[in-house]
CSV table of C-alpha atoms and ligand atoms in Angstrom, one decimal:
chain,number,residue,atom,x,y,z
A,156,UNK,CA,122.5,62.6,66.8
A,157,UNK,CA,121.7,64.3,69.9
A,158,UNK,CA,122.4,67.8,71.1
A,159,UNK,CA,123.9,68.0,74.9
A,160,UNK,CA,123.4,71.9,76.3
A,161,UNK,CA,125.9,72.1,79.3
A,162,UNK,CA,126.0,75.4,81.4
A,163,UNK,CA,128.7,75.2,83.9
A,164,UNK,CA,130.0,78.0,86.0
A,165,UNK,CA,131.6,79.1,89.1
A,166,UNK,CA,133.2,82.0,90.9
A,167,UNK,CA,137.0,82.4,90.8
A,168,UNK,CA,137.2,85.9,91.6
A,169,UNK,CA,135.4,88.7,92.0
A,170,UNK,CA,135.9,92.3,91.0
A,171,UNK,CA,135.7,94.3,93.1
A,172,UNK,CA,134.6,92.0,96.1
A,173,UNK,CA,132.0,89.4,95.2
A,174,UNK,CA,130.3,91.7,93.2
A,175,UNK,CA,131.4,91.2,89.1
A,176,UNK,CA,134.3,89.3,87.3
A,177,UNK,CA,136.8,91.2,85.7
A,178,UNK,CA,137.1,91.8,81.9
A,179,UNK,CA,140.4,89.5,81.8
A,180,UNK,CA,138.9,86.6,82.8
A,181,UNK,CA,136.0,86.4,80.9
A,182,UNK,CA,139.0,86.9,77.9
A,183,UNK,CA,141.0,84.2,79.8
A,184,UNK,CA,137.6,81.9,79.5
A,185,UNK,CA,136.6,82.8,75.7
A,186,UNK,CA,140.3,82.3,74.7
A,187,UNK,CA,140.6,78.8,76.5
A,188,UNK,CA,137.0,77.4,75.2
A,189,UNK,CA,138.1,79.1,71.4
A,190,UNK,CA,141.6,76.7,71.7
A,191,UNK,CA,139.7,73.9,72.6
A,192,UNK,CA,136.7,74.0,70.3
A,193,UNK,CA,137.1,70.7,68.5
A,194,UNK,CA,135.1,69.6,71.5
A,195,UNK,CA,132.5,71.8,70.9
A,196,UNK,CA,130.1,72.7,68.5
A,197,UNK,CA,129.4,76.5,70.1
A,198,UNK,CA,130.3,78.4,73.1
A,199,UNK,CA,129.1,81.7,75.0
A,200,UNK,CA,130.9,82.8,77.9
A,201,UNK,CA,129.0,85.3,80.2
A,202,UNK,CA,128.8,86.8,83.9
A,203,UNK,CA,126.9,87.3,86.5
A,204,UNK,CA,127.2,88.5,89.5
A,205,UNK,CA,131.2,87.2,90.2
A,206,UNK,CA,130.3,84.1,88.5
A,207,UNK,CA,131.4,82.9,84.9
A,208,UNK,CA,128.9,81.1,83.4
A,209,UNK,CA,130.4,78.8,80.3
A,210,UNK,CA,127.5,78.0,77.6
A,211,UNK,CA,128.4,74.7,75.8
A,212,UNK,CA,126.8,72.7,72.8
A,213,UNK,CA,128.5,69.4,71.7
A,214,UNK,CA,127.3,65.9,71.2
A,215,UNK,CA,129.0,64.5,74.4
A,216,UNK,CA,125.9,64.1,76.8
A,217,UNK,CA,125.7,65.2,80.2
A,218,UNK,CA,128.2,64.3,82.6
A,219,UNK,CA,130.9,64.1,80.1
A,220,UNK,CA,134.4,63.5,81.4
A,221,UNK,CA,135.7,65.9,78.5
A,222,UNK,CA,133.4,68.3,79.0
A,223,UNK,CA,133.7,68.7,82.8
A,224,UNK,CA,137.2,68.7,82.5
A,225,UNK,CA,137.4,71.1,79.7
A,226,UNK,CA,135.3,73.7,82.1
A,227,UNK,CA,137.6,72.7,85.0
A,228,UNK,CA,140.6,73.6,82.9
A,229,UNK,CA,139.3,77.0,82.0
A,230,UNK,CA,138.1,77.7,85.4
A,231,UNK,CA,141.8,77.0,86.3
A,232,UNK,CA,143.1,79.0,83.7
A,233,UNK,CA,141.0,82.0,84.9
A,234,UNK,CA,142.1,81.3,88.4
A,235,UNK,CA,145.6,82.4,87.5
A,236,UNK,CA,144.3,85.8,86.3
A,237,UNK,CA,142.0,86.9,88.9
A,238,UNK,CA,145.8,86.1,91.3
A,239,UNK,CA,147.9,87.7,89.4
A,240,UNK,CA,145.4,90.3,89.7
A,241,UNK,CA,144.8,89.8,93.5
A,242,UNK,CA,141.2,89.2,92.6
A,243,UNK,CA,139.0,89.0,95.4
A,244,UNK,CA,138.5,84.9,96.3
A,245,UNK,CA,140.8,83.7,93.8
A,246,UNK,CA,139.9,80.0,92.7
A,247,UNK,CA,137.0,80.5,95.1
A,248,UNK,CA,134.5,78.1,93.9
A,249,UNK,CA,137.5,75.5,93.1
A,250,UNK,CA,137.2,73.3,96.0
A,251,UNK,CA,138.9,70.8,95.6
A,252,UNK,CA,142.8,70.4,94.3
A,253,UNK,CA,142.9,67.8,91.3
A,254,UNK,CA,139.9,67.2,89.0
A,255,UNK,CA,138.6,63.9,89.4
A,256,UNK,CA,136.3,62.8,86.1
A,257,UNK,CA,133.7,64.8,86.9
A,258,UNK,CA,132.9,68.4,87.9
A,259,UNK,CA,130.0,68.0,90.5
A,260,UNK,CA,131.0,68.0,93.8
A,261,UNK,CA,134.1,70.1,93.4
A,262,UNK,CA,132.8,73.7,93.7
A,263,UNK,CA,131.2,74.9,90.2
A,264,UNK,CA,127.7,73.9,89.3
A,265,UNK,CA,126.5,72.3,86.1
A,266,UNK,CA,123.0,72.2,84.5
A,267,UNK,CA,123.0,69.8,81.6
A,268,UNK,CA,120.3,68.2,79.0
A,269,UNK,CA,120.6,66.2,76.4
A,270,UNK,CA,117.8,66.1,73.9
A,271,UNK,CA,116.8,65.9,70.2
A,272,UNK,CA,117.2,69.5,68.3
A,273,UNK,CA,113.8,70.4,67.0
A,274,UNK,CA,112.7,72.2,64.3
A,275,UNK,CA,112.6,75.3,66.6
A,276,UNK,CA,114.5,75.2,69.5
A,277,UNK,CA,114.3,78.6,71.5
A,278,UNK,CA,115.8,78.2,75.2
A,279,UNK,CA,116.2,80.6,78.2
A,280,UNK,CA,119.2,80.2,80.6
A,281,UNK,CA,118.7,81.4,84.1
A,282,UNK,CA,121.8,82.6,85.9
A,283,UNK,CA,121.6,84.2,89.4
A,284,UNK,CA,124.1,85.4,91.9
A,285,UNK,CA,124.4,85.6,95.8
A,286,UNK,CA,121.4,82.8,96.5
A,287,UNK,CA,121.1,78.9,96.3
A,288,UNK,CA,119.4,76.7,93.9
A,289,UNK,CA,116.0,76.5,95.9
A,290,UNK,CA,115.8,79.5,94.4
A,291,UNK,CA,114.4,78.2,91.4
A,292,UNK,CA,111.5,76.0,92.9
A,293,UNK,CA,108.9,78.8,93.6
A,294,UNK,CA,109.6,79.9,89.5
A,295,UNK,CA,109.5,75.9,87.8
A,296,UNK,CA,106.8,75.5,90.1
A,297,UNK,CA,104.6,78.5,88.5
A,298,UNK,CA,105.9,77.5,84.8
A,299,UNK,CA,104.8,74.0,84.6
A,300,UNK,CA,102.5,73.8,87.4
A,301,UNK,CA,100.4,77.0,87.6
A,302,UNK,CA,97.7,77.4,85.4
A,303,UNK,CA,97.5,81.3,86.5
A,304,UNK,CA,101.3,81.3,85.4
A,305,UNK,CA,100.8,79.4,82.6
A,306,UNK,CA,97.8,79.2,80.4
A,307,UNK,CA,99.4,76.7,78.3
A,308,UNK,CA,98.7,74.5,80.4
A,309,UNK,CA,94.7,74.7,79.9
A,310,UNK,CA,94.7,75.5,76.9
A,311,UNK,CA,97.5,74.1,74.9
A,312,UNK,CA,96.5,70.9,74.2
A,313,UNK,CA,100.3,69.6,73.9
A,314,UNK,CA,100.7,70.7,77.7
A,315,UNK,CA,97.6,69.8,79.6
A,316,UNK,CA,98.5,66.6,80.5
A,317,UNK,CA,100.9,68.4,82.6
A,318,UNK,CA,104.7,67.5,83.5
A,319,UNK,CA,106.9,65.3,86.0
A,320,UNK,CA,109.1,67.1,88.6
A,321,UNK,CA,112.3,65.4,89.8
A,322,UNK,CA,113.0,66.5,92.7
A,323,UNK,CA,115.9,66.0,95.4
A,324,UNK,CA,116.6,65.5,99.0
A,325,UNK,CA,119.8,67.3,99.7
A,326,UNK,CA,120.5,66.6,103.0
A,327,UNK,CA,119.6,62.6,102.2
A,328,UNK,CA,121.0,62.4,99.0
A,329,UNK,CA,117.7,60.8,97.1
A,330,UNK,CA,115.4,61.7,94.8
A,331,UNK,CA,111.6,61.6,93.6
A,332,UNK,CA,109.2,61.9,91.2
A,333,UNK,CA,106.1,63.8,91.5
A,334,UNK,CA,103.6,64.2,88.5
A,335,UNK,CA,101.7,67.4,87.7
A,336,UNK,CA,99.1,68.0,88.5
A,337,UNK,CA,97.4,65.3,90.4
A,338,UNK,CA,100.6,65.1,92.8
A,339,UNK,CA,101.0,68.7,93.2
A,340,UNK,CA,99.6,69.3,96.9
A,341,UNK,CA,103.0,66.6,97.5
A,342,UNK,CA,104.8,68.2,95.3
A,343,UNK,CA,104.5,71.5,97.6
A,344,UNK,CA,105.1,70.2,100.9
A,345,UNK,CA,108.5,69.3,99.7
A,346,UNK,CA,109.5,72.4,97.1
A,347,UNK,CA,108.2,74.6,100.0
A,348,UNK,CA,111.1,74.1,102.1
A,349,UNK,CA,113.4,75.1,99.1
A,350,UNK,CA,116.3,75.1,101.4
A,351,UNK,CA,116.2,70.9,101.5
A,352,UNK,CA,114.4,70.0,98.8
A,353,UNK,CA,115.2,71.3,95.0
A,354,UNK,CA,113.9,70.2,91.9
A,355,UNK,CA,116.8,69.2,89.3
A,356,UNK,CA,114.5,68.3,86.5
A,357,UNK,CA,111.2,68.6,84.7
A,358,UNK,CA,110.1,66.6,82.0
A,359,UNK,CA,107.1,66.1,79.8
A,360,UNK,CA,105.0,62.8,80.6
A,361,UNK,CA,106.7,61.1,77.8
A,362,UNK,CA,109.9,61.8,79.4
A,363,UNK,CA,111.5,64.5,77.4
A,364,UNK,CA,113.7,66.7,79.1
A,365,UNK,CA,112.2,70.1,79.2
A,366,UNK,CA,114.1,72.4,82.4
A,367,UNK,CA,117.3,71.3,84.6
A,368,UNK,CA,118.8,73.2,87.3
A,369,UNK,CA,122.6,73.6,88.8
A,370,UNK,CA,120.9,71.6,91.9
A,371,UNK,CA,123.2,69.2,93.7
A,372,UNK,CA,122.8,67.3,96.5
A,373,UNK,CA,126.4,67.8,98.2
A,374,UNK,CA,126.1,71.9,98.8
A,375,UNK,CA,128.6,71.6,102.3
A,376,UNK,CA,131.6,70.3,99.9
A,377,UNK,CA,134.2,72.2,101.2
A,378,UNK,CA,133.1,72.2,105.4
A,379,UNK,CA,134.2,76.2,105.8
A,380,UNK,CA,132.0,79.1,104.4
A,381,UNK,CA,132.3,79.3,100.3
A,382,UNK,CA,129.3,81.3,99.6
A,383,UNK,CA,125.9,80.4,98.0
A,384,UNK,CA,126.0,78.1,95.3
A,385,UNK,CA,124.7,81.0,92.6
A,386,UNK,CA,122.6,78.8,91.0
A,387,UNK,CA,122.0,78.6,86.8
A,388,UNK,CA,118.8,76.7,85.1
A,389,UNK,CA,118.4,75.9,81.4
A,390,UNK,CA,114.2,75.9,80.3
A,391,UNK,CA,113.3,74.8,76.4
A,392,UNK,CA,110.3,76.4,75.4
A,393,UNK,CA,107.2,76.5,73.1
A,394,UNK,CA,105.3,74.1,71.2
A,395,UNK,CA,104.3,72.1,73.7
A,396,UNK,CA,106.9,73.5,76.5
A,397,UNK,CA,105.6,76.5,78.4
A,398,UNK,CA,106.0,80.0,76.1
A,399,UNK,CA,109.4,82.2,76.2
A,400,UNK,CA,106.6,84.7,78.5
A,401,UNK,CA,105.4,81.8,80.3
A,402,UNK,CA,109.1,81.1,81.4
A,403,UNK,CA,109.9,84.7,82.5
A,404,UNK,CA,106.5,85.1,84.1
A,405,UNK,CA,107.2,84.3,87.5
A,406,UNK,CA,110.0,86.5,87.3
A,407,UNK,CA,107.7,89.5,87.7
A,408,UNK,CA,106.9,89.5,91.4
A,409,UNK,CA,109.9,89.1,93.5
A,410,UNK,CA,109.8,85.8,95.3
A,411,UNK,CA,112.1,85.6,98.7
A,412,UNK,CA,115.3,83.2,98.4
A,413,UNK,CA,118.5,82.5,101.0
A,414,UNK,CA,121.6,84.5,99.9
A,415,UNK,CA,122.7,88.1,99.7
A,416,UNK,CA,125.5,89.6,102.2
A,417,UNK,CA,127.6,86.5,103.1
A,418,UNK,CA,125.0,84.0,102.2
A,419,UNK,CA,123.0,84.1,105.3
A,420,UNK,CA,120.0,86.7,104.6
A,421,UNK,CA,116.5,86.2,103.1
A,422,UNK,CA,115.9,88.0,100.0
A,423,UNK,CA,114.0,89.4,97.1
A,424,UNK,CA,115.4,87.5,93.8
A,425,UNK,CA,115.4,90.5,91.3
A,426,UNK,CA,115.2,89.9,87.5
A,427,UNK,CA,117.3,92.3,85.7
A,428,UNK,CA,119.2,92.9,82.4
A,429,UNK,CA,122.5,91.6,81.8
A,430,UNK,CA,123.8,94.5,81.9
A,431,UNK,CA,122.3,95.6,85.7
A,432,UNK,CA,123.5,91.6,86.7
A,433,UNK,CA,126.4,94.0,89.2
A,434,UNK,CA,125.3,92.9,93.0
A,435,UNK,CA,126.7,95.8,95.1
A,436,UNK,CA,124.2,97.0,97.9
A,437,UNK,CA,125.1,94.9,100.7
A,438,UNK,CA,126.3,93.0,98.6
A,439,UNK,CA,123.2,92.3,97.1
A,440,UNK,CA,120.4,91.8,96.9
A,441,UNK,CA,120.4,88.6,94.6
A,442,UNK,CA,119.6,89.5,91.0
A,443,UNK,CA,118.5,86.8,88.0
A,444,UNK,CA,119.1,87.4,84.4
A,445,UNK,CA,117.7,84.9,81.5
A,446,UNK,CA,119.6,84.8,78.5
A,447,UNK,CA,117.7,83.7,75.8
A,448,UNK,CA,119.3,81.6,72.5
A,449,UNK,CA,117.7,80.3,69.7
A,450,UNK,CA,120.1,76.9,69.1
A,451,UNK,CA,120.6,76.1,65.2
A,452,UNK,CA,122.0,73.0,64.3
A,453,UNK,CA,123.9,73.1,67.8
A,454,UNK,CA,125.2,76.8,67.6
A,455,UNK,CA,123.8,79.4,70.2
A,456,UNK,CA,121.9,82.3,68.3
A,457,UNK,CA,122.3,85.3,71.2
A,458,UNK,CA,122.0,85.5,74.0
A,459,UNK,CA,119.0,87.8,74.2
A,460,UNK,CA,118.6,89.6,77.4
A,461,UNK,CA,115.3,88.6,78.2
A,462,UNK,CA,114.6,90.6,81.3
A,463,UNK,CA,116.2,93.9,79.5
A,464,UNK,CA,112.4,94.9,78.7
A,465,UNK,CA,110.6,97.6,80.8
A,466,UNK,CA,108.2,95.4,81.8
A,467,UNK,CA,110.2,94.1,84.3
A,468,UNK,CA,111.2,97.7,85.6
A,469,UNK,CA,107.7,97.4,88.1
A,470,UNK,CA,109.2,93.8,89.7
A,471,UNK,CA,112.8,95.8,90.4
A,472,UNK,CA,110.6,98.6,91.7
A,473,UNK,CA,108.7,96.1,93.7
A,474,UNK,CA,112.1,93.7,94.7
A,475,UNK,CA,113.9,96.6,96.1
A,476,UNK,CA,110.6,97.8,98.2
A,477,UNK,CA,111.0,94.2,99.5
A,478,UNK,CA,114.8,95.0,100.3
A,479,UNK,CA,114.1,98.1,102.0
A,480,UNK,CA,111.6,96.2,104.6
A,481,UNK,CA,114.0,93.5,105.0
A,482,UNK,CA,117.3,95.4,105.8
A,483,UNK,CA,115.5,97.3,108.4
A,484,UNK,CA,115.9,94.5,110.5
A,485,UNK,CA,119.3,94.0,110.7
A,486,UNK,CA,120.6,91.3,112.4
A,487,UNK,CA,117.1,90.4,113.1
A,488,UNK,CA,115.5,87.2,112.0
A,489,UNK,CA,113.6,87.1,108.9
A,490,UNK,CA,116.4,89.2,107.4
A,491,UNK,CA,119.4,87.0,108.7
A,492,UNK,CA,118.7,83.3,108.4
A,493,UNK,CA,118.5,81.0,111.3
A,494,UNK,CA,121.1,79.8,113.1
A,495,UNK,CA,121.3,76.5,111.3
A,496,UNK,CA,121.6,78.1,108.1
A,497,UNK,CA,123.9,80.9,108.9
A,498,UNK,CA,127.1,80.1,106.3
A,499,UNK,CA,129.1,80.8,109.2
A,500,UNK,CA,128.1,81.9,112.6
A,501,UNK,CA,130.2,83.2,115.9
A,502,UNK,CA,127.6,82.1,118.2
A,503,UNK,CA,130.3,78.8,119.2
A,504,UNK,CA,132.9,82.1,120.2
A,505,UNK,CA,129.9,84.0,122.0
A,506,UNK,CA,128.6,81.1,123.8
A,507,UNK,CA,132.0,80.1,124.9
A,508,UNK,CA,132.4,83.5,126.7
A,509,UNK,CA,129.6,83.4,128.6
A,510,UNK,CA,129.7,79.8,129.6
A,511,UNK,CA,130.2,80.8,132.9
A,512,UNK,CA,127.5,83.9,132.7
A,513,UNK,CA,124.4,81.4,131.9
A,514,UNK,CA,122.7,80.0,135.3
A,515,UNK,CA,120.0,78.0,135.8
A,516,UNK,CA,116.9,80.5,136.1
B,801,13P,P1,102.9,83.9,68.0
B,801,13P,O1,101.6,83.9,67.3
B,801,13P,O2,103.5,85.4,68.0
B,801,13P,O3,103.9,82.9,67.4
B,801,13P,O4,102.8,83.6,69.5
B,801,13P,C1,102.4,82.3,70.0
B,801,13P,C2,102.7,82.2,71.4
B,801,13P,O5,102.9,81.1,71.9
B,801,13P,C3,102.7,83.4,72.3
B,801,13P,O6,102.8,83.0,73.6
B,802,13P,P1,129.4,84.8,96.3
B,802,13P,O1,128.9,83.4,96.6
B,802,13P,O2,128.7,85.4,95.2
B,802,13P,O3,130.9,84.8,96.2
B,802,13P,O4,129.0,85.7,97.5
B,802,13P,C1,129.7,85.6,98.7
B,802,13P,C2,129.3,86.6,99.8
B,802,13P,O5,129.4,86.3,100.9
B,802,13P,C3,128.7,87.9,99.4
B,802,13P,O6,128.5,88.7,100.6
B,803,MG,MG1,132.5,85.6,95.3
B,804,MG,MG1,128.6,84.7,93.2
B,805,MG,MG1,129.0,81.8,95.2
B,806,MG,MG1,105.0,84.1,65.8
């Protein structure tokens, strides 16, 4: 039978600030998933960032109503901690009051795939804090798209006919599917503006699941300022899927993604070890880890922190560089994001006051 992966997580309290969860509820989590584990086959609970990211394995397929609800219930649970603890943004990313089947659309975000165990399964989990999930287009893009990213792709011959992209429309609510690589020049024109268009999926051209992302296409759920989304993305690897390197590769020169002090800055996306995954200058800046697993008959061998090794230490060197240039300008557009995106904004209050002070010129 098939093998479901589900990685669901979301923030419900931060320690101190938005910037780690506390030691008592990841407990809370790992001793509400343990009660419960008839359900699963295999659990990891880690953090990033002030989010809790649940790992699952079971043989319920995505989108299942036990599943969600199980990771609703726990997120709940570790609600009650972080307010007996007067947590920073308790229940933060629990938007709405009553779970309703399914978790998408009611705060925490889910990346889910359902596939056939093979003989060797080795997967990489991508959990970042304090930026959205168009964070991962520039980085699926290079992995099963980019030939100078992934030699695989010339010269495995498993890979070269390339891969299918599934991307969404968030602020239409549709989707498409482009192929790799005759459709890629498409492909770009939509990724590029990773603030609207995301891609959820990527799948071989025989339609196996190979990466999924936390992407949904409801991100204004609540209507008031909630923070980033903090996105997580599951890739498979190997024999015929790009290599664990492959994977990580784009991870080794900075790319620039929405998020960092109260969602509304641009930012270098820095890969670092799990250990280093503590967001705290200016509240930032937004920092990836990949855990890596080797799944064995459904259980999760790791996590192995992937982006621990040293050769990463140049693209932290490089991502704060980038930091440094970008918080020199302040307020100042490209730092702070446009008006539009701005997760909240005083200009209604400022332009109110001088309503009377702006005259024709
Ligand atoms: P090994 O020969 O070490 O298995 O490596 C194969 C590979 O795919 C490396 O990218
Ligand atoms: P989080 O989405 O990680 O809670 O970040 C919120 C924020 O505004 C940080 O400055
Ligand atoms: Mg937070
Ligand atoms: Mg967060
Ligand atoms: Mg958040
Ligand atoms: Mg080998």
């Amino acid at each position: 039978s098939k093998l479901t992966l589900s990685v669901i997580k979301a923030d419900v309290g931060g320690f101190v600030g938005h910037s780690s969860v506390h030691q008592k509820l990841l407990d809370r989590a790992r001793e509400y998933l343990d009660a419960n584990k008839e359900l699963l086959i295999d659990f990891n609970v880690l953090s990033v960032g002030d989010d809790i990211q649940l790992i699952m394995t079971h043989e319920k397929g995505v989108d299942s109503d036990a599943i969600h609800q199980l990771a609703w219930d726990t997120f709940k649970s570790c609600t009650e901690v972080a307010k007996e603890l007067k947590l920073y943004g308790a229940g933060q990313d629990l938007l709405k009051d009553t779970f309703s089947g399914n978790i998408k659309g009611m705060g925490p975000g889910a990346a889910e795939m359902e596939f056939e165990e093979r003989a060797s399964e080795p997967v990489l989990i991508f959990m970042a804090d304090k930026t959205e999930p168009g964070a991962w287009n520039l980085p699926l893009y290079k992995m099963f798209a980019d030939p100078f990213n992934t030699i695989g792709l010339v010269i495995d011959p498993k890979m070269h006919k390339g891969f299918v992209f599934e991307v969404l429309d968030l602020k239409e609510h549709k989707k498409v599917y482009l192929n790799s690589p005759e459709d890629i020049y498409d492909l770009l024109v939509f990724i590029g503006s990773h603030g609207r268009y995301c891609i959820k999926s990527v799948y071989t051209r025989d339609g196996e699941i190979v990466a999924v992302s936390s992407t949904q296409t409801m991100n204004y759920i609540a209507g008031r300022y909630v923070g980033k989304d903090d996105p997580v993305m599951i890739v498979r690897t190997q024999n015929g899927f790009p290599a664990v390197g492959e994977a990580l590769e784009p991870f080794a020169n900075p790319h620039i993604v929405a998020g960092w002090m109260r969602g509304s800055h641009n930012a270098p996306l820095i890969p670092v070890s799990i250990k280093q995954a503590m967001p705290t200058r200016f509240d930032g800046p937004p920092r990836v880890v990949a855990a890596g697993y080797q799944i064995c008959n459904g259980k999760l061998l790791g996590p192995q922190d992937m982006f621990g090794d040293m050769a990463f230490d140049r693209a932290r060197q490089k991502g704060l560089e980038i930091a440094d240039i970008l918080r020199q300008l302040g307020p100042f557009e490209p730092h702070r994001l446009p008006l539009d995106e701005l997760e909240y904004t005083s200009m209604p209050m400022v332009l109110e006051k001088f309503e009377k002070g702006f005259i024709e010129e």
